Amino acid sequence: MPPTNRDLTDPSWWRTAVVYQVYPRSFADGNGDGIGDLAGLIDRVPYLARLGIDAVWLSPFYPSALADGGYDVDDYCDVDPRIGTLAQFDELVAALHDQGIRVVVDIVPNHSGSGHRWFQAALAAGPGSSERGRYIFRDGLGTSGELPPSDWVSHFGGSAWTRVPDGQWYLHLFAPEQPDFDWSNPEVREEFHRILRFWADRGVDGFRVDVAHALAKDLTEPFASYPRIHRDVLKDDGTDVLFDRDEVHDIFRGWRSVMDEYDPPRSAVAEAWAAPARLPLYARPDELGQTFEFDLVVEPWDAARFRDSIRNALERARAAGASSTWVLSNHDLVRHASRFGLPAGTDLASWLMTHGTDPVEDREAGLARARAGSLLLLALPGSAYLYQGEELGLPEVADLSFDALEDPIWDRHGHTEKGRDGTRVPLPWTPDGPSFGFGSGGSHLPQPAWFADFAVSVEDADPGSTLNLYRRAIAMRTALLAGDGVRFADDREGVIEVLRDGAWRSITTFGVSAELPDGELLLSSAPIGADRVLPPDATAWIRDAG
Ligand code: GLC
Ligand code: CA
């Protein structure tokens, strides 16, 4: 077992942490009902400890109608009874803390679920009430208010407005079951301070902030037109109508003062889809501290593109006094073992619509690149956010049948986009048995037969497996990381060579092979022969000679 005596009082732990994202409904099922739960997760704490991670980030486990996989929260201060109880949550925190593993919970502040007591009260109270003032209710346009108040569209397709029986409309930038809060209302601000304290008081160490860039909106009427949500219409000067407005930072300064009431201060990371130059604003020391860097989730497997993305992200973090964040997969993205096995430029949504048959992914290349990419990111300063299953090299389940889909994207896009379920299929723990050891019963999303090859117990027994590579890399990284010092060796076509503090280096090949420099070979993502040649699409860590 790696050392488990990490210091839980260290206030800057998050700067270099390896954070493992758990999607609770799909991690481990303790009671055999096909839905992952806290009991299952508590059972697997030894697995997480052995992996060597510093923290677990839990995607929402709150009571929810599951209109959006739990990101429609009906009660921010409780556990969904299908997932467990608050007492089990406390047990989980204690078990993780015992192993020196910190706990990060997901806070979803842009919208609640439509079952939330505030939204139910708003529906009951009627137009003009203070209850409606916590959300964004407006009269419609047209002669009798039959048209939505603006042309705004939902991220999941269709209008962002839904009409209620008394004729008013409410705003939802996501599903209709996710009504947006009005963050100009002080009551909303107070409520979220209360929610942050509720979890911080229970020992939670940090927060992941869902769609952090959307809270502040320009609600001046008549509403400005915004018929399409896309990167290239987003204004990057803080005056966009719906996203990344300057006022949002005032909200997060308030959060920082709440998080700083604790010792050690609670950490936070923003999920903000904003222009790159504006990302550091969320990460400022008097705000959230970190913001996800999502560049690499859209980049193809290409040395020059990777190098630029990494350099820019490091530079942005430095400018903000933050630490950088590395992400290749999460619960919203096609798993990177599959992404890297597809030709550059493949439209992932169309690929999923063909059940992954056009084009057919190159599983071998995808896995080699995924292993190499993960090792490269683990060699960098900053923190690495891993998504459950990537430590198994798990590919996307692209062949889910249409009738199995749970993601609201499927219905809201009129059955033209499958959505994100292929990355959320419950993990395989054993090569056989019901639901591959996920639980004693079934699995809420069907698992393919090939999951057997990626089962935890299979990989555990194989020294060359991706699981064992992650274990070694994480343990070694923890021992090797010294400071923020990082430099890139001179550009070589197809190679990224990262020098760490004059002590060790990481070399990654993209489609070419490379001769390794002198020095002890610490770790590599692919076998290396006596000739010390790193094959294409591999990463090696070398201790500097002398
Ligand atoms: C974030 C979450 C995503 C969710 C959306 C709405 O992007 O990561 O899963 O659907 O916010 O809450
Ligand atoms: Ca269960």
Coordinates of N, CA and C in Angstrom, one line a residue, residues 256-442:
R256 N -15.7 32.4 -1.3 CA -14.4 32.3 -0.7 C -14.4 32.7 0.7
S257 N -15.1 33.8 1.0 CA -15.1 34.2 2.5 C -15.8 33.1 3.3
V258 N -16.8 32.4 2.8 CA -17.4 31.3 3.6 C -16.4 30.2 3.7
M259 N -15.7 29.8 2.6 CA -14.8 28.7 2.6 C -13.6 29.0 3.5
D260 N -13.2 30.2 3.6 CA -12.1 30.6 4.5 C -12.5 30.7 6.0
E261 N -13.7 30.5 6.3 CA -14.1 30.4 7.7 C -13.5 29.1 8.3
Y262 N -13.1 28.2 7.4 CA -12.7 26.8 7.9 C -11.2 26.7 7.9
D263 N -10.7 25.8 8.8 CA -9.3 25.5 8.9 C -9.1 24.0 8.7
P264 N -8.4 23.6 7.6 CA -7.9 24.4 6.5 C -9.1 25.0 5.7
P265 N -8.9 26.1 5.0 CA -9.9 26.6 4.1 C -10.4 25.6 3.1
R266 N -11.6 25.6 2.8 CA -12.1 24.6 1.8 C -11.7 25.0 0.4
S267 N -11.4 24.0 -0.4 CA -10.9 24.3 -1.8 C -12.1 24.3 -2.7
A268 N -11.9 24.8 -3.9 CA -13.0 24.8 -5.0 C -12.4 24.8 -6.3
V269 N -13.1 24.2 -7.3 CA -12.7 24.2 -8.7 C -13.9 24.6 -9.5
A270 N -13.8 25.5 -10.4 CA -14.9 26.0 -11.2 C -15.0 25.1 -12.5
E271 N -16.2 24.7 -12.8 CA -16.5 24.2 -14.2 C -17.0 25.4 -14.9
A272 N -16.1 26.1 -15.7 CA -16.5 27.3 -16.4 C -16.1 27.2 -17.8
W273 N -17.1 27.2 -18.7 CA -16.8 27.1 -20.1 C -16.7 28.6 -20.6
A274 N -15.6 29.2 -20.4 CA -15.4 30.6 -20.8 C -14.2 30.7 -21.7
A275 N -14.0 31.9 -22.3 CA -12.9 32.1 -23.2 C -11.6 31.9 -22.3
P276 N -10.6 31.2 -23.0 CA -9.4 30.9 -22.2 C -8.8 32.0 -21.4
A277 N -8.8 33.2 -21.9 CA -8.2 34.3 -21.2 C -9.0 34.7 -20.0
R278 N -10.2 34.3 -19.9 CA -11.0 34.7 -18.7 C -11.1 33.6 -17.7
L279 N -10.5 32.4 -18.0 CA -10.6 31.3 -17.0 C -9.8 31.7 -15.7
P280 N -8.7 32.3 -15.8 CA -8.0 32.6 -14.5 C -8.8 33.5 -13.5
L281 N -9.7 34.2 -14.0 CA -10.5 35.1 -13.1 C -11.2 34.2 -12.0
Y282 N -11.7 33.0 -12.5 CA -12.4 32.2 -11.5 C -11.5 31.6 -10.5
A283 N -10.2 31.5 -10.9 CA -9.2 30.8 -10.0 C -8.5 31.7 -9.1
R284 N -8.8 33.0 -9.1 CA -8.0 33.9 -8.3 C -8.1 33.5 -6.8
P285 N -7.1 33.8 -6.1 CA -7.0 33.4 -4.7 C -8.2 33.8 -3.8
D286 N -8.8 35.0 -4.2 CA -10.0 35.4 -3.4 C -11.3 34.9 -4.0
E287 N -11.2 33.9 -5.0 CA -12.4 33.3 -5.5 C -12.2 31.8 -5.3
L288 N -12.3 31.0 -6.4 CA -12.4 29.6 -6.2 C -11.1 28.8 -6.1
G289 N -10.0 29.4 -6.6 CA -8.7 28.8 -6.5 C -8.3 28.0 -7.7
Q290 N -9.2 27.3 -8.3 CA -8.9 26.5 -9.5 C -10.1 26.6 -10.5
T291 N -9.7 26.4 -11.8 CA -10.8 26.2 -12.8 C -10.4 25.1 -13.7
F292 N -11.3 24.3 -14.2 CA -10.9 23.2 -15.1 C -10.4 23.8 -16.4
E293 N -9.3 23.1 -16.9 CA -8.8 23.4 -18.2 C -9.3 22.3 -19.1
F294 N -10.2 22.7 -20.1 CA -10.8 21.7 -20.9 C -10.2 21.6 -22.3
D295 N -9.1 22.4 -22.5 CA -8.5 22.4 -23.9 C -8.2 21.0 -24.4
L296 N -7.6 20.2 -23.5 CA -7.1 18.9 -24.0 C -8.2 17.9 -24.2
V297 N -9.5 18.2 -23.8 CA -10.5 17.3 -24.1 C -11.1 17.4 -25.5
V298 N -10.6 18.5 -26.2 CA -11.0 18.7 -27.6 C -9.8 18.5 -28.6
E299 N -8.6 18.5 -28.0 CA -7.5 18.4 -28.9 C -7.3 16.9 -29.4
P300 N -6.9 16.8 -30.7 CA -6.5 15.5 -31.2 C -5.2 15.0 -30.6
W301 N -4.8 13.8 -30.8 CA -3.6 13.3 -30.4 C -2.4 13.8 -31.3
D302 N -1.9 15.0 -30.9 CA -1.0 15.7 -31.7 C 0.0 16.5 -30.8
A303 N 1.3 16.3 -31.0 CA 2.3 16.8 -30.1 C 2.2 18.3 -30.0
A304 N 2.1 19.0 -31.2 CA 2.2 20.5 -31.2 C 0.9 21.0 -30.5
R305 N -0.2 20.4 -30.7 CA -1.4 20.9 -30.1 C -1.4 20.6 -28.6
F306 N -0.9 19.5 -28.2 CA -0.8 19.2 -26.8 C 0.2 20.2 -26.1
R307 N 1.3 20.4 -26.7 CA 2.3 21.2 -26.1 C 1.8 22.7 -25.9
D308 N 1.1 23.2 -27.0 CA 0.5 24.5 -26.8 C -0.5 24.6 -25.7
S309 N -1.4 23.6 -25.7 CA -2.4 23.6 -24.7 C -1.8 23.6 -23.3
I310 N -0.8 22.7 -23.1 CA -0.2 22.6 -21.8 C 0.5 23.9 -21.4
R311 N 1.2 24.4 -22.3 CA 2.0 25.7 -22.0 C 1.0 26.8 -21.6
N312 N -0.1 26.9 -22.4 CA -1.0 28.0 -22.2 C -1.7 27.8 -20.8
A313 N -2.1 26.6 -20.5 CA -2.7 26.3 -19.2 C -1.8 26.6 -18.1
L314 N -0.6 26.2 -18.2 CA 0.4 26.5 -17.1 C 0.5 28.0 -16.9
E315 N 0.6 28.7 -18.0 CA 0.8 30.2 -18.0 C -0.5 30.8 -17.4
R316 N -1.6 30.4 -17.7 CA -2.9 31.0 -17.2 C -2.9 30.7 -15.6
A317 N -2.5 29.5 -15.2 CA -2.6 29.2 -13.8 C -1.6 30.1 -13.1
R318 N -0.4 30.3 -13.6 CA 0.6 31.1 -13.0 C 0.1 32.5 -12.8
A319 N -0.5 33.0 -13.9 CA -1.0 34.4 -13.9 C -2.0 34.6 -12.8
A320 N -2.8 33.6 -12.5 CA -3.8 33.7 -11.5 C -3.4 33.4 -10.1
G321 N -2.1 32.9 -10.0 CA -1.7 32.5 -8.6 C -2.4 31.2 -8.3
A322 N -2.9 30.5 -9.3 CA -3.6 29.2 -9.0 C -2.7 28.1 -9.4
S323 N -3.2 26.9 -9.4 CA -2.4 25.7 -9.9 C -3.3 25.2 -11.0
S324 N -2.6 24.6 -12.0 CA -3.3 24.2 -13.2 C -4.1 22.9 -12.9
T325 N -5.0 22.6 -13.8 CA -5.8 21.4 -13.6 C -5.7 20.6 -14.9
W326 N -5.6 19.3 -14.9 CA -5.5 18.5 -16.1 C -6.7 17.5 -16.1
V327 N -7.4 17.5 -17.3 CA -8.6 16.7 -17.5 C -8.5 16.0 -18.8
L328 N -8.7 14.7 -18.9 CA -8.9 14.1 -20.2 C -10.3 13.5 -20.4
S329 N -10.9 13.1 -19.2 CA -12.2 12.5 -19.3 C -13.1 13.0 -18.1
N330 N -14.4 13.0 -18.3 CA -15.3 13.2 -17.1 C -16.6 12.6 -17.6
H331 N -17.7 12.8 -16.7 CA -19.0 12.2 -17.0 C -19.7 12.9 -18.1
D332 N -19.2 13.9 -18.7 CA -19.8 14.6 -19.8 C -19.2 14.3 -21.2
L333 N -18.0 13.6 -21.2 CA -17.2 13.5 -22.4 C -17.0 12.1 -22.8
V334 N -16.8 11.9 -24.1 CA -16.5 10.5 -24.6 C -15.1 10.1 -24.0
R335 N -15.1 9.0 -23.4 CA -13.8 8.5 -22.8 C -12.6 8.7 -23.7
H336 N -11.5 9.1 -23.1 CA -10.3 9.4 -23.9 C -9.7 8.2 -24.5
A337 N -9.9 7.0 -24.0 CA -9.3 5.8 -24.6 C -10.0 5.6 -26.0
S338 N -11.3 6.0 -26.1 CA -11.9 5.9 -27.4 C -11.6 7.1 -28.3
R339 N -11.7 8.3 -27.7 CA -11.4 9.5 -28.5 C -10.1 9.4 -29.2
F340 N -9.1 8.9 -28.5 CA -7.7 8.9 -29.2 C -7.6 7.7 -30.1
G341 N -8.6 6.9 -30.2 CA -8.6 5.7 -31.1 C -9.4 6.1 -32.4
L342 N -9.9 7.3 -32.5 CA -10.7 7.7 -33.7 C -9.9 8.6 -34.5
P343 N -10.1 8.7 -35.8 CA -9.3 9.6 -36.6 C -9.6 11.0 -36.2
A344 N -8.5 11.9 -36.2 CA -8.7 13.3 -35.8 C -9.8 13.9 -36.5
G345 N -10.6 14.7 -35.9 CA -11.7 15.4 -36.5 C -13.0 14.6 -36.6
T346 N -13.0 13.4 -36.0 CA -14.3 12.6 -36.0 C -15.3 13.4 -35.2
D347 N -16.5 13.5 -35.8 CA -17.6 14.1 -35.0 C -18.2 13.1 -34.0
L348 N -17.9 13.3 -32.8 CA -18.2 12.3 -31.8 C -19.7 12.0 -31.6
A349 N -20.5 13.0 -31.8 CA -21.9 12.8 -31.6 C -22.4 11.9 -32.8
S350 N -21.9 12.1 -34.0 CA -22.4 11.3 -35.1 C -21.8 9.9 -34.9
W351 N -20.6 9.8 -34.5 CA -20.0 8.5 -34.2 C -20.9 7.6 -33.3
L352 N -21.3 8.3 -32.2 CA -22.2 7.6 -31.2 C -23.5 7.1 -31.9
M353 N -24.0 8.0 -32.8 CA -25.3 7.6 -33.4 C -25.2 6.4 -34.3
T354 N -24.0 6.1 -34.8 CA -23.8 4.9 -35.6 C -23.4 3.7 -34.6
H355 N -23.6 3.8 -33.3 CA -23.2 2.8 -32.4 C -21.7 2.5 -32.5
G356 N -21.0 3.5 -32.8 CA -19.5 3.3 -32.9 C -19.0 2.5 -34.0
T357 N -19.8 2.4 -35.1 CA -19.4 1.6 -36.2 C -18.8 2.4 -37.3
D358 N -19.0 3.7 -37.3 CA -18.5 4.5 -38.4 C -17.9 5.8 -37.9
P359 N -16.6 6.0 -37.8 CA -15.6 4.9 -38.1 C -15.5 4.0 -36.9
V360 N -14.9 2.8 -37.2 CA -14.6 1.9 -36.1 C -13.4 2.3 -35.4
E361 N -13.5 2.4 -34.1 CA -12.3 2.9 -33.3 C -11.2 1.9 -33.4
D362 N -9.9 2.4 -33.3 CA -8.8 1.6 -33.2 C -8.5 1.4 -31.7
R363 N -9.0 0.4 -31.1 CA -8.9 0.2 -29.7 C -7.4 0.2 -29.2
E364 N -6.6 -0.5 -29.9 CA -5.2 -0.6 -29.5 C -4.5 0.7 -29.5
A365 N -4.7 1.5 -30.6 CA -4.0 2.8 -30.6 C -4.6 3.7 -29.5
G366 N -6.0 3.6 -29.4 CA -6.6 4.5 -28.4 C -6.1 4.2 -27.0
L367 N -5.9 3.0 -26.7 CA -5.5 2.6 -25.3 C -4.0 3.1 -25.1
A368 N -3.2 2.8 -26.1 CA -1.8 3.2 -26.0 C -1.7 4.8 -25.8
R369 N -2.5 5.5 -26.6 CA -2.4 7.0 -26.4 C -3.0 7.4 -25.1
A370 N -4.1 6.8 -24.7 CA -4.7 7.2 -23.4 C -3.7 7.0 -22.3
R371 N -3.0 5.9 -22.3 CA -2.0 5.6 -21.3 C -0.9 6.6 -21.3
A372 N -0.4 6.9 -22.5 CA 0.7 7.9 -22.7 C 0.2 9.3 -22.3
G373 N -1.0 9.7 -22.7 CA -1.5 11.0 -22.3 C -1.7 11.2 -20.8
S374 N -2.2 10.1 -20.2 CA -2.4 10.2 -18.8 C -1.1 10.4 -18.0
L375 N -0.1 9.6 -18.5 CA 1.2 9.7 -17.8 C 1.8 11.0 -18.0
L376 N 1.6 11.6 -19.2 CA 2.2 12.9 -19.5 C 1.5 13.9 -18.5
L377 N 0.2 13.9 -18.3 CA -0.4 14.9 -17.5 C -0.1 14.7 -16.0
L378 N 0.1 13.4 -15.6 CA 0.5 13.1 -14.2 C 2.0 13.6 -14.0
A379 N 2.7 13.9 -15.0 CA 4.1 14.4 -14.8 C 4.1 15.9 -14.6
L380 N 3.0 16.6 -14.8 CA 3.0 18.0 -14.8 C 2.7 18.6 -13.4
P381 N 3.1 19.8 -13.1 CA 2.7 20.4 -11.8 C 1.2 20.7 -11.9
G382 N 0.5 20.9 -10.8 CA -0.9 21.2 -10.8 C -1.6 19.9 -10.4
S383 N -3.0 19.9 -10.5 CA -3.7 18.7 -10.1 C -4.3 18.0 -11.3
A384 N -4.4 16.7 -11.1 CA -5.0 15.9 -12.2 C -6.3 15.4 -11.8
Y385 N -7.3 15.6 -12.6 CA -8.7 15.1 -12.3 C -8.9 13.9 -13.2
L386 N -9.1 12.7 -12.5 CA -9.3 11.5 -13.2 C -10.8 11.1 -13.1
Y387 N -11.3 10.4 -14.1 CA -12.7 10.0 -14.1 C -12.8 8.5 -13.9
Q388 N -13.6 8.0 -13.0 CA -13.7 6.6 -12.7 C -13.7 5.7 -14.0
G389 N -12.9 4.7 -14.0 CA -12.8 3.8 -15.2 C -11.7 4.2 -16.1
E390 N -11.2 5.4 -16.0 CA -10.0 5.7 -16.9 C -8.8 4.9 -16.5
E391 N -8.7 4.7 -15.1 CA -7.6 3.9 -14.6 C -7.6 2.5 -15.1
L392 N -8.7 2.1 -15.7 CA -8.8 0.7 -16.3 C -8.6 0.8 -17.8
G393 N -8.4 2.0 -18.4 CA -8.3 2.2 -19.8 C -9.6 1.9 -20.5
L394 N -10.7 2.1 -19.8 CA -12.0 1.7 -20.3 C -12.4 2.6 -21.5
P395 N -12.9 1.9 -22.6 CA -13.4 2.7 -23.7 C -14.8 3.2 -23.5
E396 N -15.3 4.1 -24.3 CA -16.7 4.5 -24.3 C -17.6 3.3 -24.7
V397 N -18.7 3.2 -24.1 CA -19.7 2.2 -24.5 C -20.5 2.9 -25.6
A398 N -20.0 2.8 -26.8 CA -20.6 3.6 -27.9 C -21.9 2.9 -28.5
D399 N -22.0 1.5 -28.2 CA -23.0 0.8 -28.8 C -24.3 0.6 -27.9
L400 N -24.5 1.5 -27.0 CA -25.7 1.5 -26.2 C -26.9 1.6 -27.1
S401 N -27.9 0.8 -26.9 CA -29.1 0.9 -27.8 C -29.9 2.1 -27.4
F402 N -30.6 2.6 -28.4 CA -31.4 3.9 -28.1 C -32.3 3.8 -27.0
D403 N -32.9 2.6 -26.8 CA -34.0 2.5 -25.8 C -33.4 2.4 -24.4
A404 N -32.0 2.2 -24.3 CA -31.4 2.2 -22.9 C -31.0 3.6 -22.4
L405 N -31.1 4.6 -23.3 CA -30.5 5.9 -22.9 C -31.3 6.6 -21.8
E406 N -30.5 7.3 -20.9 CA -31.1 8.0 -19.8 C -30.9 9.5 -19.9
D407 N -29.9 9.9 -20.7 CA -29.5 11.3 -20.8 C -30.7 12.2 -21.5
P408 N -31.0 13.3 -20.8 CA -32.1 14.1 -21.4 C -31.8 14.6 -22.8
I409 N -30.5 14.6 -23.2 CA -30.1 15.1 -24.5 C -30.8 14.3 -25.6
W410 N -31.0 13.0 -25.4 CA -31.6 12.1 -26.4 C -33.0 12.6 -26.7
D411 N -33.9 12.8 -25.8 CA -35.2 13.3 -26.1 C -35.3 14.7 -26.5
R412 N -34.5 15.6 -25.8 CA -34.6 17.0 -26.2 C -34.0 17.3 -27.6
H413 N -33.2 16.5 -28.1 CA -32.7 16.7 -29.4 C -33.4 15.9 -30.4
G414 N -34.6 15.5 -30.1 CA -35.5 14.8 -31.0 C -34.8 13.5 -31.6
H415 N -34.1 12.8 -30.7 CA -33.5 11.5 -31.0 C -32.5 11.6 -32.1
T416 N -31.7 12.7 -32.1 CA -30.6 12.9 -33.1 C -29.3 12.9 -32.4
E417 N -29.3 12.9 -31.1 CA -28.0 12.9 -30.3 C -28.1 12.0 -29.2
K418 N -27.2 11.0 -29.0 CA -27.3 10.0 -27.9 C -27.0 10.6 -26.6
G419 N -26.1 11.6 -26.5 CA -25.8 12.1 -25.2 C -24.6 11.4 -24.5
R420 N -24.6 11.4 -23.2 CA -23.4 11.1 -22.4 C -23.5 9.8 -21.7
D421 N -24.5 8.9 -22.0 CA -24.6 7.7 -21.2 C -23.4 6.7 -21.4
G422 N -22.8 6.8 -22.6 CA -21.7 5.8 -22.9 C -20.5 5.9 -22.0
T423 N -20.4 7.0 -21.3 CA -19.3 7.2 -20.3 C -19.7 6.9 -18.9
R424 N -21.0 6.7 -18.7 CA -21.6 6.5 -17.4 C -22.0 5.1 -17.1
V425 N -21.6 4.1 -17.9 CA -22.0 2.8 -17.7 C -21.3 2.2 -16.4
P426 N -22.0 1.5 -15.5 CA -21.4 1.0 -14.3 C -20.1 0.2 -14.5
L427 N -19.1 0.5 -13.6 CA -17.8 -0.1 -13.8 C -17.8 -1.6 -13.6
P428 N -16.9 -2.3 -14.4 CA -16.7 -3.8 -14.2 C -15.7 -4.0 -13.1
W429 N -16.1 -4.8 -12.1 CA -15.1 -5.1 -11.0 C -14.6 -6.5 -11.2
T430 N -15.4 -7.4 -11.8 CA -15.0 -8.8 -12.0 C -15.4 -9.2 -13.4
P431 N -14.7 -10.3 -14.0 CA -15.0 -10.6 -15.4 C -16.3 -11.3 -15.6
D432 N -16.9 -11.7 -14.5 CA -18.2 -12.4 -14.6 C -19.1 -12.0 -13.5
G433 N -20.2 -12.8 -13.3 CA -21.2 -12.5 -12.3 C -22.2 -11.4 -12.8
P434 N -23.2 -11.2 -12.0 CA -24.2 -10.2 -12.4 C -23.6 -8.8 -12.5
S435 N -23.8 -8.1 -13.4 CA -23.3 -6.7 -13.6 C -21.7 -6.7 -13.4
F436 N -21.0 -7.7 -13.8 CA -19.6 -7.7 -13.7 C -19.1 -7.2 -12.3
G437 N -19.7 -7.7 -11.2 CA -19.3 -7.3 -9.9 C -19.6 -5.9 -9.5
F438 N -20.3 -5.1 -10.3 CA -20.8 -3.8 -9.9 C -21.7 -4.0 -8.7
G439 N -22.6 -5.0 -8.7 CA -23.4 -5.3 -7.6 C -24.0 -6.7 -7.7
S440 N -24.8 -7.1 -6.8 CA -25.3 -8.5 -6.9 C -26.5 -8.6 -7.8
G441 N -27.0 -7.4 -8.3 CA -28.1 -7.4 -9.3 C -27.7 -6.9 -10.6
G442 N -28.6 -6.2 -11.3 CA -28.3 -5.7 -12.6 C -27.5 -4.3 -12.6

